[in-house]
Amino acid sequence: MKFQFESLQGFLWMSGHGPYVWACYVITALALTYLLLSPVIKRRALMADLKRQARVREHEMRHQTS
Amino acid sequence: MAWQWFHRLGSPRWFFEKTNAWIPWLAAISISLLIVGAVWGLAFAPADMKQGNSYRIIYIHVPASFLALAGYYTMAISGAIGLIWKMKLADMVMKSAAPIGAVLTFVALITGAVWGKPTWGTWWVWDARITSMLVLFFLYLGVIALQEAYQNQDTANKASAILALVGTVNIPIIYKSVDWWYTLHQPATIKFTSESTIHPTMLYPLLVMVVGFYVFYALVLLMRTRTEILSREKKTRWVQELAVKT
């Protein structure tokens, strides 16, 4: 197995096909990153929200008893 | 008890706790396979005799298309399980599968269009394969839209499961399109029944990418389903306690 290009420039340019090939890989990388991050962001927001609600409830309970 | 696991799946909480340890493994395996496969395909696989370097798009176009279809099976089958056995977890899997499938179908369409430009001289043709993939994309969007359209979650699940099941007629059309209407899209490169029309030096990185995409799909579907479980069970005690602990 050997590196198929003579230079880094040659690798990036790919005899004129570079822009097409790299565009595809960049779009795919962005799409996969979105798939990976979106559930994490949603989950964090949800858990932070629940935590805040729990704190509010606790605060209210303390005031009612005092 | 052979069927015990199936009944346990009725409990989203059991599933959530059981799958906790899987995430880092799936992430490590899929991301390393995707990096190895991409570097191999971009830099070390030989250039194609006819297409030159543009063919390197195959290493994402084919895996993304595989998963666009496999994702549809996942969505339709879990939709059916949700309809028949009223299993909450299956409905959540169906809902989670829709946006992932839409993104992967979108990737397959875009990379196909960009690959078409230097190869066929056009971004888009109304070829049977391409058109049926566009229909698949709209089916995914339809399920997403139906999930959002109803206030009542049960009605939304029923409607989107029915749409997903009706849409399965599109799947054999996609598979057979390149043989039935042979216009522009080339027929399948990888065949299971006869010899593949691709040289092993090009095939191995492709297989790495296909496996990488499958594991990645499992990872993101699991992550989305787990988030969906938390979201639907947010009123329950175990989720509230989990939130306070984080």
mmCIF file of C-alpha atoms in Angstrom, chain B residues 39-229:
data_model
loop_
_atom_site.group_PDB
_atom_site.id
_atom_site.type_symbol
_atom_site.label_atom_id
_atom_site.label_comp_id
_atom_site.label_asym_id
_atom_site.label_seq_id
_atom_site.Cartn_x
_atom_site.Cartn_y
_atom_site.Cartn_z
ATOM 1 C CA VAL B 39 -7.700 8.099 4.850
ATOM 2 C CA TRP B 40 -7.311 4.755 3.083
ATOM 3 C CA GLY B 41 -9.864 5.620 0.412
ATOM 4 C CA LEU B 42 -8.645 9.184 -0.131
ATOM 5 C CA ALA B 43 -4.900 8.658 -0.130
ATOM 6 C CA PHE B 44 -3.926 4.997 -0.457
ATOM 7 C CA ALA B 45 -6.478 3.290 -2.704
ATOM 8 C CA PRO B 46 -5.423 3.450 -6.373
ATOM 9 C CA ALA B 47 -7.133 5.902 -8.742
ATOM 10 C CA ASP B 48 -9.866 4.485 -10.969
ATOM 11 C CA MET B 49 -8.800 3.751 -14.545
ATOM 12 C CA LYS B 50 -11.836 5.445 -16.114
ATOM 13 C CA GLN B 51 -12.949 7.996 -13.519
ATOM 14 C CA GLY B 52 -9.590 9.015 -12.042
ATOM 15 C CA ASN B 53 -9.819 10.447 -8.547
ATOM 16 C CA SER B 54 -13.473 11.482 -8.536
ATOM 17 C CA TYR B 55 -14.432 7.873 -7.773
ATOM 18 C CA ARG B 56 -13.048 8.374 -4.217
ATOM 19 C CA ILE B 57 -16.497 9.793 -3.420
ATOM 20 C CA ILE B 58 -17.681 6.144 -3.481
ATOM 21 C CA TYR B 59 -16.252 5.705 0.036
ATOM 22 C CA ILE B 60 -18.966 7.919 1.475
ATOM 23 C CA HIS B 61 -21.655 7.759 -1.207
ATOM 24 C CA VAL B 62 -22.163 3.978 -1.053
ATOM 25 C CA PRO B 63 -22.099 3.596 2.771
ATOM 26 C CA ALA B 64 -24.434 6.590 3.184
ATOM 27 C CA SER B 65 -26.852 5.078 0.650
ATOM 28 C CA PHE B 66 -26.735 1.662 2.382
ATOM 29 C CA LEU B 67 -27.606 3.277 5.693
ATOM 30 C CA ALA B 68 -30.301 5.455 4.122
ATOM 31 C CA LEU B 69 -32.033 2.170 3.187
ATOM 32 C CA ALA B 70 -31.153 0.170 6.315
ATOM 33 C CA GLY B 71 -32.370 3.156 8.333
ATOM 34 C CA TYR B 72 -35.700 2.951 6.565
ATOM 35 C CA TYR B 73 -36.092 -0.729 7.504
ATOM 36 C CA THR B 74 -35.270 0.164 11.094
ATOM 37 C CA MET B 75 -37.868 2.919 11.103
ATOM 38 C CA ALA B 76 -40.617 0.893 9.376
ATOM 39 C CA ILE B 77 -40.060 -2.262 11.454
ATOM 40 C CA SER B 78 -40.016 -0.415 14.763
ATOM 41 C CA GLY B 79 -43.100 1.490 13.607
ATOM 42 C CA ALA B 80 -44.838 -1.842 12.962
ATOM 43 C CA ILE B 81 -43.781 -3.222 16.361
ATOM 44 C CA GLY B 82 -45.132 -0.066 17.991
ATOM 45 C CA LEU B 83 -48.442 -0.426 16.147
ATOM 46 C CA ILE B 84 -48.903 -4.135 16.861
ATOM 47 C CA TRP B 85 -47.562 -4.560 20.392
ATOM 48 C CA LYS B 86 -48.004 -0.955 21.573
ATOM 49 C CA MET B 87 -44.403 -0.954 22.691
ATOM 50 C CA LYS B 88 -43.331 2.544 23.761
ATOM 51 C CA LEU B 89 -39.665 1.899 23.104
ATOM 52 C CA ALA B 90 -40.350 0.888 19.483
ATOM 53 C CA ASP B 91 -42.210 4.177 18.903
ATOM 54 C CA MET B 92 -39.247 6.093 20.276
ATOM 55 C CA VAL B 93 -36.854 4.193 17.974
ATOM 56 C CA MET B 94 -39.089 5.000 15.010
ATOM 57 C CA LYS B 95 -39.158 8.678 15.885
ATOM 58 C CA SER B 96 -35.369 8.754 16.404
ATOM 59 C CA ALA B 97 -34.649 6.913 13.147
ATOM 60 C CA ALA B 98 -36.425 9.492 10.967
ATOM 61 C CA PRO B 99 -34.029 12.474 11.223
ATOM 62 C CA ILE B 100 -30.955 10.212 11.031
ATOM 63 C CA GLY B 101 -32.304 8.563 7.891
ATOM 64 C CA ALA B 102 -33.147 11.946 6.390
ATOM 65 C CA VAL B 103 -29.607 13.239 6.981
ATOM 66 C CA LEU B 104 -28.014 10.093 5.504
ATOM 67 C CA THR B 105 -30.305 10.147 2.456
ATOM 68 C CA PHE B 106 -29.434 13.813 2.021
ATOM 69 C CA VAL B 107 -25.711 12.915 2.160
ATOM 70 C CA ALA B 108 -26.242 10.160 -0.420
ATOM 71 C CA LEU B 109 -28.073 12.572 -2.752
ATOM 72 C CA ILE B 110 -25.569 15.430 -2.361
ATOM 73 C CA THR B 111 -22.462 13.265 -2.784
ATOM 74 C CA GLY B 112 -24.140 11.637 -5.787
ATOM 75 C CA ALA B 113 -24.817 15.031 -7.348
ATOM 76 C CA VAL B 114 -21.260 16.255 -6.752
ATOM 77 C CA TRP B 115 -19.880 12.982 -8.116
ATOM 78 C CA GLY B 116 -22.159 13.261 -11.160
ATOM 79 C CA LYS B 117 -20.722 16.599 -12.242
ATOM 80 C CA PRO B 118 -17.184 15.432 -13.215
ATOM 81 C CA THR B 119 -18.386 11.938 -14.231
ATOM 82 C CA TRP B 120 -21.634 12.493 -16.149
ATOM 83 C CA GLY B 121 -21.239 16.241 -16.754
ATOM 84 C CA THR B 122 -24.414 17.066 -14.798
ATOM 85 C CA TRP B 123 -25.438 17.561 -11.179
ATOM 86 C CA TRP B 124 -28.864 16.023 -11.533
ATOM 87 C CA VAL B 125 -30.916 13.846 -13.854
ATOM 88 C CA TRP B 126 -34.342 12.343 -13.278
ATOM 89 C CA ASP B 127 -32.843 8.876 -13.374
ATOM 90 C CA ALA B 128 -34.910 6.129 -11.679
ATOM 91 C CA ARG B 129 -32.374 5.469 -8.891
ATOM 92 C CA ILE B 130 -31.912 9.139 -8.087
ATOM 93 C CA THR B 131 -35.640 9.896 -8.198
ATOM 94 C CA SER B 132 -36.552 6.950 -5.947
ATOM 95 C CA MET B 133 -33.875 8.093 -3.466
ATOM 96 C CA LEU B 134 -35.448 11.560 -3.502
ATOM 97 C CA VAL B 135 -38.800 9.915 -2.714
ATOM 98 C CA LEU B 136 -37.093 8.130 0.214
ATOM 99 C CA PHE B 137 -35.874 11.521 1.475
ATOM 100 C CA PHE B 138 -39.427 12.905 1.344
ATOM 101 C CA LEU B 139 -40.763 9.832 3.174
ATOM 102 C CA TYR B 140 -38.333 10.518 6.011
ATOM 103 C CA LEU B 141 -39.393 14.189 6.051
ATOM 104 C CA GLY B 142 -43.012 13.023 6.097
ATOM 105 C CA VAL B 143 -42.450 10.939 9.238
ATOM 106 C CA ILE B 144 -40.664 13.876 10.918
ATOM 107 C CA ALA B 145 -43.538 16.197 9.975
ATOM 108 C CA LEU B 146 -46.207 13.772 11.259
ATOM 109 C CA GLN B 147 -44.355 13.413 14.569
ATOM 110 C CA GLU B 148 -44.556 17.188 14.963
ATOM 111 C CA ALA B 149 -48.104 17.557 13.635
ATOM 112 C CA TYR B 150 -50.070 15.989 16.503
ATOM 113 C CA GLN B 151 -50.360 17.097 20.093
ATOM 114 C CA ASN B 152 -51.217 13.556 21.094
ATOM 115 C CA GLN B 153 -48.129 11.345 20.968
ATOM 116 C CA ASP B 154 -50.105 8.132 20.327
ATOM 117 C CA THR B 155 -51.841 9.605 17.286
ATOM 118 C CA ALA B 156 -48.512 10.897 15.981
ATOM 119 C CA ASN B 157 -46.938 7.460 16.395
ATOM 120 C CA LYS B 158 -49.806 5.721 14.640
ATOM 121 C CA ALA B 159 -49.835 8.145 11.714
ATOM 122 C CA SER B 160 -46.081 8.075 11.180
ATOM 123 C CA ALA B 161 -45.879 4.271 11.525
ATOM 124 C CA ILE B 162 -48.539 3.895 8.834
ATOM 125 C CA LEU B 163 -46.717 6.317 6.522
ATOM 126 C CA ALA B 164 -43.425 4.467 7.138
ATOM 127 C CA LEU B 165 -45.052 1.107 6.333
ATOM 128 C CA VAL B 166 -46.775 2.355 3.194
ATOM 129 C CA GLY B 167 -43.471 3.884 2.086
ATOM 130 C CA THR B 168 -41.715 0.510 2.111
ATOM 131 C CA VAL B 169 -43.035 -0.088 -1.422
ATOM 132 C CA ASN B 170 -40.327 2.373 -2.466
ATOM 133 C CA ILE B 171 -37.512 0.154 -1.145
ATOM 134 C CA PRO B 172 -37.576 -2.632 -3.790
ATOM 135 C CA ILE B 173 -37.968 0.086 -6.425
ATOM 136 C CA ILE B 174 -34.729 1.682 -5.232
ATOM 137 C CA TYR B 175 -32.909 -1.664 -5.296
ATOM 138 C CA LYS B 176 -34.193 -2.716 -8.700
ATOM 139 C CA SER B 177 -34.158 0.737 -10.342
ATOM 140 C CA VAL B 178 -30.648 0.338 -11.777
ATOM 141 C CA ASP B 179 -31.616 -2.939 -13.455
ATOM 142 C CA TRP B 180 -35.168 -2.091 -14.537
ATOM 143 C CA TRP B 181 -34.411 1.315 -15.996
ATOM 144 C CA TYR B 182 -30.768 1.339 -16.869
ATOM 145 C CA THR B 183 -30.259 5.000 -17.771
ATOM 146 C CA LEU B 184 -27.390 6.744 -16.053
ATOM 147 C CA HIS B 185 -26.738 5.431 -12.549
ATOM 148 C CA GLN B 186 -24.329 2.505 -12.653
ATOM 149 C CA PRO B 187 -25.496 -0.898 -11.322
ATOM 150 C CA ALA B 188 -24.395 -2.171 -7.914
ATOM 151 C CA THR B 189 -20.635 -2.475 -7.432
ATOM 152 C CA ILE B 190 -20.709 -4.867 -4.504
ATOM 153 C CA LYS B 191 -22.564 -8.103 -5.111
ATOM 154 C CA PHE B 192 -23.106 -10.896 -2.654
ATOM 155 C CA THR B 193 -24.155 -13.552 -5.134
ATOM 156 C CA SER B 194 -21.477 -13.080 -7.784
ATOM 157 C CA GLU B 195 -18.051 -11.490 -8.001
ATOM 158 C CA SER B 196 -17.934 -7.766 -7.259
ATOM 159 C CA THR B 197 -16.992 -5.451 -10.108
ATOM 160 C CA ILE B 198 -14.424 -3.640 -7.997
ATOM 161 C CA HIS B 199 -10.779 -4.475 -7.420
ATOM 162 C CA PRO B 200 -9.877 -5.684 -3.858
ATOM 163 C CA THR B 201 -7.473 -2.742 -3.350
ATOM 164 C CA MET B 202 -10.492 -0.448 -3.770
ATOM 165 C CA LEU B 203 -12.986 -2.771 -2.085
ATOM 166 C CA TYR B 204 -11.294 -3.170 1.318
ATOM 167 C CA PRO B 205 -11.416 0.522 2.289
ATOM 168 C CA LEU B 206 -15.042 0.553 1.087
ATOM 169 C CA LEU B 207 -15.901 -2.340 3.399
ATOM 170 C CA VAL B 208 -14.200 -0.529 6.291
ATOM 171 C CA MET B 209 -16.351 2.527 5.580
ATOM 172 C CA VAL B 210 -19.553 0.473 5.285
ATOM 173 C CA VAL B 211 -18.943 -1.208 8.656
ATOM 174 C CA GLY B 212 -17.949 2.181 10.127
ATOM 175 C CA PHE B 213 -21.205 3.737 8.915
ATOM 176 C CA TYR B 214 -23.282 0.845 10.317
ATOM 177 C CA VAL B 215 -21.684 1.172 13.768
ATOM 178 C CA PHE B 216 -22.029 4.963 13.585
ATOM 179 C CA TYR B 217 -25.707 4.522 12.744
ATOM 180 C CA ALA B 218 -26.191 2.242 15.753
ATOM 181 C CA LEU B 219 -24.437 4.834 17.918
ATOM 182 C CA VAL B 220 -26.482 7.866 16.875
ATOM 183 C CA LEU B 221 -29.761 5.910 16.870
ATOM 184 C CA LEU B 222 -29.029 4.752 20.407
ATOM 185 C CA MET B 223 -28.093 8.270 21.544
ATOM 186 C CA ARG B 224 -31.229 9.782 20.025
ATOM 187 C CA THR B 225 -33.481 7.054 21.469
ATOM 188 C CA ARG B 226 -31.962 7.531 24.928
ATOM 189 C CA THR B 227 -32.565 11.283 24.759
ATOM 190 C CA GLU B 228 -36.129 10.579 23.614
ATOM 191 C CA ILE B 229 -36.629 8.242 26.615
#
